[in-house]
Amino acid sequence: MTRKHQSTEISEKILGQEEEGSNSHGDSSSESSTRPTKKAKKEEQTPIPTNTKMPESFSFEKREGTIKFASWNVSGLKSALKKGFKTYVEAEDADILCLQETKVNTELEGVVDHQKYKYRWWGFEEKKGYAGTVVFSKINPISVSFGLSTHPDPKVTEGRVITLEFETLYYVACYVPNAGEKLVRLKEKIIWDEAMEKYLKQLDEKKPVIWAGDLNVAHKPIDLARPETNKKTPGFTPEERRDFDRILNEGKNKFVDTWRHFHPNTLRHYTYFSYRFQCRSKIIGWRLDYHVVSERILNRVVESEIRLHAYGASDHVPIVLVIKDDL
């Protein structure tokens, strides 16, 4: 089944230019009070891939009795399809696949195997070639909705948020707008953040939530290569970081950034590398993509990972969340 919704103009991501040179990190302290695991220590010692083209093959584990979610900003779906998109998607074999920044205004055929993914929902931006989201699912949800009902102008959010309701939780697939070059849309971004917080917490009052996608914020200095020179860059302003921190930590029920929770001290693991200035080969990146969950279902999380090798079809890499038990 498919549905199509459109929204008014919100411009695409502009993260600001990165300067060439060596990486510098600010405060690299842990976001979580959890002590580093042995796995996290091992990952820090593992060489970080710098490939600029998608590998020809992948191999990923599929655990029994679990549900796998994959999220990926494809930075133009038509382009990604020509650069190895399907190689990754078929190997990952996620139960639910969320894509952001599709940059299409009509449904595309042949993106995934429709025999596997019988359910799919597209969200479109009114302006041609901007934003756009889609969710492909092997599992039929109870209900599906588009946009943020809590936003002053819900219409502008319909191409960026798709919410699937299941028996045990809500899955919110999201492409958060960028604050814009020279922060021209920072006020609009703050309005979005307030609406997002209210929406997530309303859902969380009913059922736990998984919030997935390109959330367009690097939460802590550890989450980007050059925090000191990017304090006025979209995605790392004090206002955006404060808003994200408030969503996670304020209120009756908390939310958890799953990747950072399980990898509290892991450095230089980013999800976005600009095509400019050889950022990928120099490991100059940002961690902008997240799987955030209601704290009360953190015990269901089996795995939260960044697919660092899956670069080349987009300027982002996919992220994966695995939870135990049925939806």
mmCIF file of N, CA, C and O in Angstrom, residues 199-237:
data_model
loop_
_atom_site.group_PDB
_atom_site.id
_atom_site.type_symbol
_atom_site.label_atom_id
_atom_site.label_comp_id
_atom_site.label_asym_id
_atom_site.label_seq_id
_atom_site.Cartn_x
_atom_site.Cartn_y
_atom_site.Cartn_z
ATOM 1 N N TYR A 199 5.512 16.641 20.116
ATOM 2 C CA TYR A 199 4.954 15.493 19.401
ATOM 3 C C TYR A 199 5.481 14.178 19.974
ATOM 4 O O TYR A 199 4.705 13.253 20.264
ATOM 5 N N LEU A 200 6.795 14.081 20.139
ATOM 6 C CA LEU A 200 7.388 12.842 20.655
ATOM 7 C C LEU A 200 6.875 12.525 22.057
ATOM 8 O O LEU A 200 6.596 11.363 22.381
ATOM 9 N N LYS A 201 6.748 13.550 22.866
ATOM 10 C CA LYS A 201 6.327 13.311 24.245
ATOM 11 C C LYS A 201 4.844 12.979 24.335
ATOM 12 O O LYS A 201 4.425 12.224 25.211
ATOM 13 N N GLN A 202 4.054 13.501 23.394
ATOM 14 C CA GLN A 202 2.645 13.086 23.332
ATOM 15 C C GLN A 202 2.535 11.606 22.961
ATOM 16 O O GLN A 202 1.749 10.857 23.558
ATOM 17 N N LEU A 203 3.314 11.198 21.974
ATOM 18 C CA LEU A 203 3.318 9.779 21.599
ATOM 19 C C LEU A 203 3.797 8.912 22.750
ATOM 20 O O LEU A 203 3.230 7.840 23.033
ATOM 21 N N ASP A 204 4.857 9.375 23.406
ATOM 22 C CA ASP A 204 5.470 8.581 24.471
ATOM 23 C C ASP A 204 4.543 8.377 25.658
ATOM 24 O O ASP A 204 4.708 7.433 26.431
ATOM 25 N N GLU A 205 3.561 9.263 25.809
ATOM 26 C CA GLU A 205 2.564 9.074 26.860
ATOM 27 C C GLU A 205 1.708 7.837 26.582
ATOM 28 O O GLU A 205 1.157 7.238 27.508
ATOM 29 N N LYS A 206 1.605 7.460 25.310
ATOM 30 C CA LYS A 206 0.767 6.316 24.926
ATOM 31 C C LYS A 206 1.569 5.033 24.800
ATOM 32 O O LYS A 206 1.163 3.972 25.288
ATOM 33 N N LYS A 207 2.704 5.124 24.092
ATOM 34 C CA LYS A 207 3.561 3.963 23.849
ATOM 35 C C LYS A 207 4.998 4.449 23.721
ATOM 36 O O LYS A 207 5.236 5.610 23.368
ATOM 37 N N PRO A 208 5.967 3.577 23.936
ATOM 38 C CA PRO A 208 7.358 3.964 23.696
ATOM 39 C C PRO A 208 7.582 4.343 22.230
ATOM 40 O O PRO A 208 6.820 3.954 21.338
ATOM 41 N N VAL A 209 8.662 5.087 21.987
ATOM 42 C CA VAL A 209 8.935 5.663 20.673
ATOM 43 C C VAL A 209 10.340 5.297 20.204
ATOM 44 O O VAL A 209 11.282 5.268 20.996
ATOM 45 N N ILE A 210 10.446 5.023 18.893
ATOM 46 C CA ILE A 210 11.737 5.023 18.209
ATOM 47 C C ILE A 210 11.711 6.205 17.245
ATOM 48 O O ILE A 210 10.836 6.288 16.379
ATOM 49 N N TRP A 211 12.656 7.118 17.414
ATOM 50 C CA TRP A 211 12.765 8.314 16.566
ATOM 51 C C TRP A 211 14.006 8.124 15.703
ATOM 52 O O TRP A 211 15.122 8.077 16.218
ATOM 53 N N ALA A 212 13.826 8.023 14.388
ATOM 54 C CA ALA A 212 14.920 7.635 13.494
ATOM 55 C C ALA A 212 15.081 8.625 12.360
ATOM 56 O O ALA A 212 14.101 9.185 11.865
ATOM 57 N N GLY A 213 16.332 8.809 11.931
ATOM 58 C CA GLY A 213 16.555 9.588 10.727
ATOM 59 C C GLY A 213 17.711 10.556 10.835
ATOM 60 O O GLY A 213 18.526 10.514 11.765
ATOM 61 N N ASP A 214 17.771 11.442 9.843
ATOM 62 C CA ASP A 214 18.741 12.533 9.835
ATOM 63 C C ASP A 214 18.133 13.649 10.677
ATOM 64 O O ASP A 214 17.237 14.362 10.234
ATOM 65 N N LEU A 215 18.641 13.796 11.895
ATOM 66 C CA LEU A 215 18.080 14.770 12.832
ATOM 67 C C LEU A 215 18.815 16.108 12.770
ATOM 68 O O LEU A 215 18.504 17.026 13.521
ATOM 69 N N ASN A 216 19.805 16.191 11.895
ATOM 70 C CA ASN A 216 20.463 17.451 11.552
ATOM 71 C C ASN A 216 21.015 18.197 12.765
ATOM 72 O O ASN A 216 20.929 19.435 12.841
ATOM 73 N N VAL A 217 21.613 17.453 13.690
ATOM 74 C CA VAL A 217 22.292 18.067 14.818
ATOM 75 C C VAL A 217 23.424 17.149 15.259
ATOM 76 O O VAL A 217 23.268 15.928 15.270
ATOM 77 N N ALA A 218 24.568 17.730 15.551
ATOM 78 C CA ALA A 218 25.653 17.009 16.207
ATOM 79 C C ALA A 218 25.569 17.384 17.684
ATOM 80 O O ALA A 218 25.837 18.527 18.059
ATOM 81 N N HIS A 219 25.166 16.429 18.507
ATOM 82 C CA HIS A 219 24.777 16.739 19.879
ATOM 83 C C HIS A 219 25.930 17.248 20.732
ATOM 84 O O HIS A 219 25.812 18.229 21.458
ATOM 85 N N LYS A 220 27.068 16.601 20.668
ATOM 86 C CA LYS A 220 28.212 16.926 21.523
ATOM 87 C C LYS A 220 29.452 17.192 20.671
ATOM 88 O O LYS A 220 29.517 16.769 19.512
ATOM 89 N N PRO A 221 30.461 17.844 21.238
ATOM 90 C CA PRO A 221 31.697 18.065 20.479
ATOM 91 C C PRO A 221 32.309 16.779 19.934
ATOM 92 O O PRO A 221 32.933 16.796 18.867
ATOM 93 N N ILE A 222 32.110 15.671 20.612
ATOM 94 C CA ILE A 222 32.634 14.384 20.161
ATOM 95 C C ILE A 222 31.960 13.918 18.871
ATOM 96 O O ILE A 222 32.465 13.030 18.179
ATOM 97 N N ASP A 223 30.843 14.548 18.510
ATOM 98 C CA ASP A 223 30.043 14.086 17.374
ATOM 99 C C ASP A 223 30.374 14.786 16.055
ATOM 100 O O ASP A 223 29.668 14.591 15.069
ATOM 101 N N LEU A 224 31.434 15.570 16.031
ATOM 102 C CA LEU A 224 31.916 16.128 14.764
ATOM 103 C C LEU A 224 33.423 16.323 14.868
ATOM 104 O O LEU A 224 33.996 16.382 15.958
ATOM 105 N N ALA A 225 34.064 16.408 13.708
ATOM 106 C CA ALA A 225 35.524 16.447 13.683
ATOM 107 C C ALA A 225 36.085 17.766 14.189
ATOM 108 O O ALA A 225 37.151 17.786 14.805
ATOM 109 N N ARG A 226 35.383 18.877 13.925
ATOM 110 C CA ARG A 226 35.941 20.184 14.243
ATOM 111 C C ARG A 226 34.949 21.050 14.999
ATOM 112 O O ARG A 226 34.394 22.016 14.468
ATOM 113 N N PRO A 227 34.713 20.714 16.243
ATOM 114 C CA PRO A 227 33.714 21.477 17.001
ATOM 115 C C PRO A 227 34.078 22.936 17.203
ATOM 116 O O PRO A 227 33.203 23.804 17.178
ATOM 117 N N GLU A 228 35.348 23.242 17.381
ATOM 118 C CA GLU A 228 35.752 24.606 17.712
ATOM 119 C C GLU A 228 35.488 25.590 16.571
ATOM 120 O O GLU A 228 35.235 26.772 16.814
ATOM 121 N N THR A 229 35.551 25.123 15.332
ATOM 122 C CA THR A 229 35.364 26.027 14.192
ATOM 123 C C THR A 229 33.955 25.950 13.604
ATOM 124 O O THR A 229 33.690 26.548 12.567
ATOM 125 N N ASN A 230 33.055 25.243 14.264
ATOM 126 C CA ASN A 230 31.704 25.069 13.717
ATOM 127 C C ASN A 230 30.594 25.501 14.668
ATOM 128 O O ASN A 230 29.448 25.095 14.492
ATOM 129 N N LYS A 231 30.924 26.339 15.627
ATOM 130 C CA LYS A 231 29.921 26.721 16.616
ATOM 131 C C LYS A 231 28.808 27.586 16.038
ATOM 132 O O LYS A 231 27.741 27.713 16.645
ATOM 133 N N LYS A 232 29.044 28.178 14.871
ATOM 134 C CA LYS A 232 28.002 28.971 14.209
ATOM 135 C C LYS A 232 27.559 28.325 12.905
ATOM 136 O O LYS A 232 26.966 28.973 12.044
ATOM 137 N N THR A 233 27.827 27.026 12.784
ATOM 138 C CA THR A 233 27.440 26.275 11.594
ATOM 139 C C THR A 233 26.125 25.546 11.858
ATOM 140 O O THR A 233 25.923 25.018 12.957
ATOM 141 N N PRO A 234 25.213 25.515 10.882
ATOM 142 C CA PRO A 234 23.957 24.779 11.070
ATOM 143 C C PRO A 234 24.218 23.350 11.537
ATOM 144 O O PRO A 234 25.063 22.656 10.982
ATOM 145 N N GLY A 235 23.512 22.934 12.568
ATOM 146 C CA GLY A 235 23.669 21.594 13.112
ATOM 147 C C GLY A 235 24.518 21.535 14.354
ATOM 148 O O GLY A 235 24.517 20.527 15.068
ATOM 149 N N PHE A 236 25.254 22.633 14.652
ATOM 150 C CA PHE A 236 26.078 22.638 15.867
ATOM 151 C C PHE A 236 25.982 23.960 16.617
ATOM 152 O O PHE A 236 26.842 24.301 17.407
ATOM 153 N N THR A 237 24.925 24.703 16.396
ATOM 154 C CA THR A 237 24.735 25.933 17.153
ATOM 155 C C THR A 237 24.320 25.587 18.584
ATOM 156 O O THR A 237 23.731 24.526 18.841
#
